[in-house]
Amino acid sequence: MSILLASASADLTDRVHQATGGRLVVLSGPAPAEPGPLLAQPGGPPDIVLLDTRLGTEQCLELAAGLGHQSPGTSVVLLSADAPRIGLLALRAGACDVVDPDADVAELTQAIDRAWQLARARRPLPTAPAAAAIAAVGAGPAAPPDGGRVISVLSPKGGVGKTTVATNLAVGLARAGHATVLVDLDVQFGDVASALNLSPEYSLSDVVRSGAGRDAMALKTLLARHETGLFVLCAPESPAAADDITGADVDGLLRVLASQFSYVVVDTAPGLSEHTLAAADQTTDPVLLTSMDVPGVRGLRKELDTLTQLGMFLDARHVVLNFTEPRGGLSVGDIEATIGTGVDVRLPRSEAVQASVNEGVPLLQSGRRDPMTSQLHRLVDLFTPVPTLVAEPGRRRARHRGVRVGSR
């Protein structure tokens, strides 16, 4: 582990020297105008760079951003007594932590340990571009590291209620006592934050820029917490921020989340974008959603055909039909014949949904009695453990079994 400190403070240098056990290179004098001098070390770029903002806050933020671009494997820690003010700016610049320069040796040691763990996690992984990875898939996505289920809500077109389904599913799982995180992967126009009435401090773009997407400890500190116990990672506020988020970022993020949560629910953008394909590659349980109209059903058929050609989700597909009504011109039988598989959950058209969306309170949070609420509970039940009933003496032991997609 190589560590570089940029500071003019002899006292701070001494404490950092103690915290690092002497593994320290000190760059004294004014802060450099660009990252070059920080990276040009005899043994190569340092693993950790500590920047004392008393050399100039704006300059240190610019250096942190430059280091993130030129040396992604280097963790940057800002030493500042004004963490509340510059915390978000530091995160967006790519710094992994902000620590008071007057911190004691123990606190500095902990910050350096965290930065070292992140530096190790940022080392390049053997990942291929999203398109190549998808083309190479033969038997569907690999299982997440520690068994967490990744549930992606997919649809070829917008306006079919993906966010409503994703938020209610995630809230339902969280309220059932399961460790659940919801990721808004509609990176340009996601509105999970609005649907949950959240004002998150950090977003998906902040996670990517900081490198926290590959470090479980750092990542958890950036997740918003909903009142139901659900963890949430919201989409960026600006559509332009989506340009910095790659398929590889999504792949690594979902791997880490699946290792920490029992359920990762992903609200995707319409269609099969690079981000959606990367999510699909990590998905264990796809929820394929369509509305009860001809364009929606045709689009779903095309999406199912595409996924079949890619060899994805051949044995695990959950089809949800939204906005069902008896006099819509199409029957459920017509739709099942068109898409070539059965419909698992039918969500009725409901005025309660619009009120729920406007209030930012999902139906499975409010508990409002409505036919839509009961069907959303049925959707949640598709993914929750099935209880085993212990039979009374003299009777057979019965087991409830959930419906598997394709078993008709």
Coordinates of C-alpha atoms in Angstrom, one line a residue:
M1 CA 0.0 0.0 0.0
S2 CA 1.4 3.4 -1.1
I3 CA 0.1 6.6 0.4
L4 CA 0.8 10.2 -0.5
L5 CA -0.1 13.2 1.6
A6 CA -0.3 16.8 0.3
S7 CA -0.1 19.1 3.2
A8 CA 1.9 21.9 4.7
S9 CA 1.1 20.9 8.3
A10 CA 3.9 19.3 10.3
D11 CA 1.4 18.2 13.0
L12 CA -0.9 16.5 10.5
T13 CA 2.0 14.9 8.7
D14 CA 3.2 13.4 12.0
R15 CA -0.2 11.9 12.8
V16 CA -0.7 10.5 9.3
H17 CA 2.8 9.1 9.6
Q18 CA 1.8 7.2 12.8
A19 CA -1.5 6.1 11.2
T20 CA 0.3 4.6 8.2
G21 CA 3.1 3.0 10.1
G22 CA 5.6 5.1 8.2
R23 CA 4.3 4.1 4.7
L24 CA 4.0 7.6 3.6
V25 CA 5.2 10.0 1.0
V26 CA 4.7 13.7 1.8
L27 CA 4.3 16.3 -0.9
S28 CA 5.0 19.6 0.9
G29 CA 4.6 23.1 -0.4
P30 CA 1.7 24.4 -2.5
A31 CA -0.8 22.0 -4.0
P32 CA 0.1 21.2 -7.6
A33 CA -2.1 22.6 -10.4
E34 CA -2.8 19.2 -11.9
P35 CA -2.6 15.5 -10.8
G36 CA 0.7 14.7 -12.7
P37 CA 3.1 15.4 -9.7
L38 CA 0.9 13.3 -7.4
L39 CA 0.9 10.4 -9.7
A40 CA 4.6 10.6 -10.8
Q41 CA 5.9 8.5 -7.9
P42 CA 8.9 6.1 -8.1
G43 CA 6.7 3.0 -7.5
G44 CA 3.8 4.2 -9.8
P45 CA 0.6 6.0 -8.9
P46 CA -0.2 5.8 -5.1
D47 CA -3.0 3.7 -3.8
I48 CA -4.2 6.5 -1.6
V49 CA -3.9 10.3 -1.8
L50 CA -4.7 12.5 1.1
L51 CA -5.3 16.2 0.2
D52 CA -5.3 18.9 2.9
T53 CA -7.9 21.4 1.8
R54 CA -6.1 24.1 3.7
L55 CA -3.9 24.2 0.6
G56 CA -7.0 25.4 -1.2
T57 CA -10.4 23.7 -1.2
E58 CA -11.3 24.3 -4.9
Q59 CA -7.9 23.2 -6.0
C60 CA -8.1 20.0 -4.0
L61 CA -11.6 19.3 -5.4
E62 CA -10.2 19.7 -8.9
L63 CA -7.2 17.5 -8.1
A64 CA -9.6 14.8 -6.8
A65 CA -11.6 14.9 -10.0
G66 CA -8.4 14.8 -12.1
L67 CA -7.1 11.8 -10.1
G68 CA -10.4 10.0 -10.7
H69 CA -10.0 10.4 -14.5
Q70 CA -6.2 9.7 -14.7
S71 CA -5.9 7.0 -12.0
P72 CA -9.2 5.3 -11.2
G73 CA -7.5 2.9 -8.9
T74 CA -6.3 5.6 -6.5
S75 CA -8.5 6.5 -3.6
V76 CA -8.7 10.2 -2.6
V77 CA -9.4 11.4 0.9
L78 CA -10.0 15.1 1.6
L79 CA -8.8 16.5 4.9
S80 CA -11.2 19.3 5.7
A81 CA -12.9 20.7 8.8
D82 CA -15.9 21.7 6.7
A83 CA -17.3 18.2 5.8
P84 CA -21.0 19.2 5.9
R85 CA -20.5 21.9 3.3
I86 CA -18.1 20.1 0.9
G87 CA -19.2 16.5 1.4
L88 CA -21.4 16.2 -1.7
L89 CA -18.9 18.3 -3.7
A90 CA -16.1 15.9 -2.6
L91 CA -18.2 12.8 -3.5
R92 CA -19.0 14.2 -7.0
A93 CA -15.3 15.0 -7.5
G94 CA -14.5 11.4 -6.8
A95 CA -13.2 11.5 -3.2
C96 CA -14.1 8.5 -1.1
D97 CA -14.0 10.3 2.3
V98 CA -13.8 13.6 4.1
V99 CA -11.9 13.6 7.4
D100 CA -11.2 16.5 9.8
P101 CA -7.5 17.4 9.6
D102 CA -7.5 17.5 13.5
A103 CA -8.6 13.9 13.7
D104 CA -6.6 11.7 16.0
V105 CA -4.4 8.8 14.8
A106 CA -7.1 6.2 15.4
E107 CA -9.6 8.0 13.2
L108 CA -7.1 8.7 10.5
T109 CA -6.1 5.0 10.6
Q110 CA -9.8 4.0 10.0
A111 CA -10.2 6.4 7.1
I112 CA -7.0 5.1 5.5
D113 CA -8.2 1.5 6.0
R114 CA -11.5 2.4 4.3
A115 CA -9.7 4.1 1.4
W116 CA -7.4 1.1 1.0
Q117 CA -10.3 -1.3 0.8
L118 CA -11.9 0.9 -1.9
A119 CA -8.6 1.1 -3.8
R120 CA -8.4 -2.7 -3.9
A121 CA -12.1 -2.9 -5.0
R122 CA -11.4 -0.5 -7.8
R123 CA -8.7 -2.6 -9.4
P124 CA -9.9 -3.7 -12.8
L125 CA -12.2 -6.7 -13.0
P126 CA -12.3 -9.1 -15.9
T127 CA -15.4 -7.7 -17.4
A128 CA -16.3 -7.4 -21.1
P129 CA -18.4 -4.7 -22.8
A130 CA -22.1 -5.2 -22.1
A131 CA -22.9 -6.3 -25.7
A132 CA -20.2 -8.9 -25.8
A133 CA -21.2 -10.2 -22.3
I134 CA -24.8 -10.6 -23.4
A135 CA -23.8 -12.4 -26.6
A136 CA -21.7 -14.8 -24.6
V137 CA -24.5 -15.8 -22.2
G138 CA -25.6 -19.3 -22.8
A139 CA -27.6 -20.5 -19.9
G140 CA -28.8 -17.3 -18.4
P141 CA -27.3 -15.0 -15.8
A142 CA -24.8 -16.2 -13.2
A143 CA -26.1 -16.3 -9.6
P144 CA -25.3 -13.3 -7.5
P145 CA -22.4 -13.8 -5.0
D146 CA -24.2 -14.5 -1.8
G147 CA -27.5 -15.7 -3.1
G148 CA -29.3 -12.4 -3.2
R149 CA -32.1 -12.3 -5.8
V150 CA -32.0 -9.5 -8.4
I151 CA -35.5 -8.7 -9.7
S152 CA -35.6 -6.5 -12.7
V153 CA -38.8 -4.9 -14.0
L154 CA -38.6 -4.8 -17.8
S155 CA -40.8 -3.5 -20.5
P156 CA -40.2 -2.6 -24.2
K157 CA -42.2 0.7 -23.9
G158 CA -42.8 3.4 -21.4
G159 CA -46.1 4.3 -19.7
V160 CA -46.9 0.8 -18.6
G161 CA -46.4 1.3 -14.9
K162 CA -42.9 0.0 -14.4
T163 CA -42.1 2.4 -11.5
T164 CA -45.4 1.7 -9.8
V165 CA -44.7 -2.0 -10.0
A166 CA -41.1 -1.8 -8.9
T167 CA -41.7 0.5 -6.0
N168 CA -44.6 -1.5 -4.6
L169 CA -42.7 -4.8 -5.1
A170 CA -39.7 -3.4 -3.2
V171 CA -41.8 -1.9 -0.4
G172 CA -43.8 -5.1 -0.1
L173 CA -40.6 -7.2 0.3
A174 CA -39.1 -4.7 2.8
R175 CA -42.3 -4.6 4.9
A176 CA -42.2 -8.4 4.9
G177 CA -38.9 -8.2 6.8
H178 CA -36.5 -8.8 3.9
A179 CA -33.3 -6.8 3.4
T180 CA -34.3 -5.0 0.2
V181 CA -32.8 -2.3 -2.0
L182 CA -34.4 -0.6 -5.0
V183 CA -32.3 0.8 -7.8
D184 CA -33.6 3.3 -10.3
L185 CA -31.8 2.4 -13.5
D186 CA -33.8 4.7 -15.7
V187 CA -30.7 6.8 -15.6
Q188 CA -32.1 9.7 -17.6
F189 CA -35.7 10.1 -16.5
G190 CA -36.1 7.9 -13.5
D191 CA -38.7 9.0 -10.9
V192 CA -38.4 6.5 -8.1
A193 CA -37.6 9.3 -5.8
S194 CA -40.9 11.0 -6.6
A195 CA -42.8 7.8 -6.3
L196 CA -41.4 7.3 -2.8
N197 CA -41.5 10.9 -1.7
L198 CA -37.8 10.9 -1.2
S199 CA -35.2 13.7 -1.5
P200 CA -32.0 11.7 -1.7
E201 CA -28.7 13.3 -0.9
Y202 CA -26.8 11.0 -3.3
S203 CA -27.8 9.4 -6.6
L204 CA -26.5 6.7 -9.0
S205 CA -24.1 9.1 -10.6
D206 CA -22.6 10.0 -7.3
V207 CA -22.0 6.3 -6.6
V208 CA -20.3 5.8 -10.0
R209 CA -18.1 8.9 -9.7
S210 CA -16.9 8.0 -6.2
G211 CA -16.2 4.4 -7.1
A212 CA -18.4 3.3 -4.2
G213 CA -20.3 0.9 -6.5
R214 CA -17.6 -1.7 -6.0
D215 CA -17.2 -1.3 -2.2
A216 CA -20.0 -2.5 0.0
M217 CA -19.2 -0.4 3.0
A218 CA -18.9 2.8 1.0
L219 CA -22.0 2.0 -1.1
K220 CA -24.3 1.5 1.9
T221 CA -23.5 5.0 3.2
L222 CA -24.8 6.5 0.0
L223 CA -28.2 4.7 -0.1
A224 CA -31.3 6.6 0.9
R225 CA -33.5 5.0 3.6
H226 CA -37.3 4.9 3.1
E227 CA -39.6 4.9 6.1
T228 CA -40.6 1.3 5.4
G229 CA -37.0 0.1 5.9
L230 CA -36.3 -0.1 2.2
F231 CA -33.0 1.1 0.9
V232 CA -33.0 3.1 -2.3
L233 CA -30.5 4.3 -4.9
C234 CA -32.2 6.9 -7.1
A235 CA -31.5 8.1 -10.6
P236 CA -29.5 11.3 -11.2
E237 CA -31.4 14.6 -11.3
S238 CA -29.8 15.5 -14.6
P239 CA -30.3 13.3 -17.7
A240 CA -26.8 14.4 -18.8
A241 CA -25.3 12.5 -15.8
A242 CA -26.3 9.3 -17.6
D243 CA -23.4 9.7 -20.0
D244 CA -20.9 8.8 -17.2
I245 CA -22.7 5.6 -16.2
T246 CA -21.6 2.5 -18.2
G247 CA -22.8 -1.1 -18.4
A248 CA -19.8 -2.2 -16.5
D249 CA -20.7 0.2 -13.7
V250 CA -24.2 -1.3 -13.5
D251 CA -22.7 -4.8 -13.5
G252 CA -20.4 -4.2 -10.6
L253 CA -23.0 -2.2 -8.6
L254 CA -25.6 -5.0 -8.8
R255 CA -23.0 -7.7 -7.9
V256 CA -22.1 -5.7 -4.7
L257 CA -25.7 -5.1 -3.8
A258 CA -26.7 -8.7 -4.3
S259 CA -24.0 -9.7 -1.9
Q260 CA -25.4 -7.4 0.8
F261 CA -29.2 -7.7 0.3
S262 CA -31.7 -10.5 0.1
Y263 CA -33.5 -8.7 -2.7
V264 CA -32.3 -6.1 -5.3
V265 CA -35.3 -4.7 -7.2
V266 CA -34.3 -2.8 -10.4
D267 CA -36.6 -0.3 -12.2
T268 CA -35.2 -0.2 -15.7
A269 CA -35.7 2.2 -18.6
P270 CA -38.0 1.2 -21.5
G271 CA -36.3 -1.0 -24.1
L272 CA -33.0 -2.9 -24.0
S273 CA -30.4 -0.2 -23.5
E274 CA -26.8 -0.9 -22.4
H275 CA -27.8 -0.3 -18.8
T276 CA -30.8 -2.6 -19.0
L277 CA -28.8 -5.4 -20.7
A278 CA -26.1 -5.1 -18.0
A279 CA -28.9 -5.4 -15.4
A280 CA -30.4 -8.3 -17.2
D281 CA -27.1 -10.1 -17.1
Q282 CA -27.2 -10.0 -13.3
T283 CA -31.0 -10.6 -13.0
T284 CA -32.3 -13.8 -11.4
D285 CA -36.0 -13.0 -11.7
P286 CA -37.2 -10.8 -14.5
V287 CA -40.6 -9.2 -14.3
L288 CA -41.8 -8.6 -17.8
L289 CA -44.5 -5.9 -17.8
T290 CA -47.0 -4.9 -20.5
S291 CA -50.2 -3.0 -20.7
M292 CA -53.4 -4.4 -22.1
D293 CA -53.2 -2.9 -25.6
V294 CA -51.9 -4.0 -29.0
P295 CA -48.7 -1.9 -29.1
G296 CA -47.7 -3.1 -25.6
V297 CA -48.4 -6.7 -26.3
R298 CA -46.5 -6.7 -29.6
G299 CA -43.6 -5.0 -27.9
L300 CA -43.5 -7.6 -25.2
R301 CA -43.5 -10.4 -27.8
K302 CA -40.5 -8.8 -29.5
E303 CA -38.7 -8.5 -26.2
L304 CA -39.4 -12.1 -25.2
D305 CA -38.1 -13.2 -28.6
T306 CA -35.0 -11.2 -28.2
L307 CA -34.3 -12.6 -24.7
T308 CA -34.9 -16.1 -26.0
Q309 CA -32.4 -15.6 -28.9
L310 CA -29.9 -14.5 -26.2
G311 CA -30.6 -17.6 -24.2
M312 CA -31.8 -15.5 -21.2
F313 CA -34.4 -16.4 -18.6
L314 CA -35.6 -19.5 -20.4
D315 CA -36.9 -21.1 -17.2
A316 CA -37.7 -18.1 -15.1
R317 CA -40.0 -15.4 -16.5
H318 CA -42.7 -13.6 -14.6
V319 CA -45.2 -11.8 -16.8
V320 CA -47.4 -9.1 -15.4
L321 CA -50.3 -7.5 -17.2
N322 CA -51.2 -4.0 -16.2
F323 CA -54.3 -1.8 -16.7
T324 CA -56.5 -4.9 -17.2
E325 CA -60.2 -4.3 -17.8
P326 CA -62.9 -6.6 -19.1
R327 CA -64.0 -4.4 -21.9
G328 CA -60.7 -3.4 -23.3
G329 CA -61.0 -5.2 -26.6
L330 CA -58.3 -7.8 -25.8
S331 CA -58.7 -10.9 -23.6
V332 CA -56.0 -12.4 -21.4
G333 CA -56.2 -15.5 -23.6
D334 CA -55.5 -13.4 -26.7
I335 CA -52.4 -11.9 -25.0
E336 CA -51.1 -15.2 -23.8
A337 CA -51.5 -16.7 -27.3
T338 CA -49.6 -13.7 -28.7
I339 CA -46.7 -13.7 -26.3
G340 CA -46.4 -17.5 -26.1
T341 CA -46.5 -17.8 -22.4
G342 CA -48.9 -17.3 -19.5
V343 CA -49.7 -14.2 -17.5
D344 CA -48.8 -14.5 -13.8
V345 CA -50.3 -11.4 -12.3
R346 CA -53.1 -9.2 -13.6
L347 CA -53.1 -5.6 -12.2
P348 CA -56.5 -3.9 -12.7
R349 CA -56.9 -0.3 -13.8
S350 CA -57.4 1.6 -10.6
E351 CA -57.9 5.2 -9.5
A352 CA -56.1 4.4 -6.3
V353 CA -52.8 4.2 -8.2
Q354 CA -53.0 7.7 -9.5
A355 CA -53.6 9.1 -6.0
S356 CA -50.8 6.9 -4.7
V357 CA -48.3 8.2 -7.3
N358 CA -49.3 11.8 -6.6
E359 CA -48.9 11.4 -2.9
G360 CA -45.6 9.5 -3.2
V361 CA -47.0 6.7 -1.0
P362 CA -47.1 3.2 -2.6
L363 CA -50.3 1.2 -2.1
L364 CA -48.4 -1.5 -0.3
Q365 CA -47.2 1.1 2.2
S366 CA -50.5 2.8 2.8
G367 CA -52.4 -0.5 2.9
R368 CA -55.4 1.1 1.1
R369 CA -58.0 -1.5 0.3
D370 CA -58.3 -1.8 -3.5
P371 CA -58.3 -4.7 -6.0
M372 CA -54.9 -3.4 -7.2
T373 CA -53.5 -3.7 -3.7
S374 CA -54.4 -7.4 -3.4
Q375 CA -52.8 -8.1 -6.8
L376 CA -49.6 -6.3 -5.8
H377 CA -49.5 -8.6 -2.7
R378 CA -49.8 -11.5 -5.1
L379 CA -46.8 -10.2 -7.0
V380 CA -44.8 -10.0 -3.8
D381 CA -45.8 -13.5 -2.9
L382 CA -44.1 -14.8 -6.1
F383 CA -40.7 -14.0 -4.6
T384 CA -41.1 -14.7 -0.9
P385 CA -40.3 -18.0 0.8
V386 CA -43.2 -20.4 0.7
P387 CA -44.1 -21.6 4.2
T388 CA -44.4 -25.3 5.0
L389 CA -47.4 -26.3 7.0
V390 CA -47.0 -28.9 9.8
A391 CA -49.9 -31.3 9.6
E392 CA -52.0 -32.3 12.5
P393 CA -51.6 -35.9 13.8
G394 CA -53.2 -38.3 11.5
R395 CA -53.2 -35.9 8.5
R396 CA -50.9 -35.7 5.6
R397 CA -48.3 -32.9 5.7
A398 CA -49.2 -30.3 3.1
R399 CA -46.9 -27.9 1.3
H400 CA -47.9 -24.7 -0.4
R401 CA -46.2 -24.2 -3.7
G402 CA -45.7 -21.0 -5.6
V403 CA -46.5 -20.7 -9.2
R404 CA -43.5 -21.2 -11.5
V405 CA -43.6 -19.3 -14.8
G406 CA -44.2 -21.7 -17.6
S407 CA -45.9 -24.3 -15.5
R408 CA -49.4 -24.2 -16.9

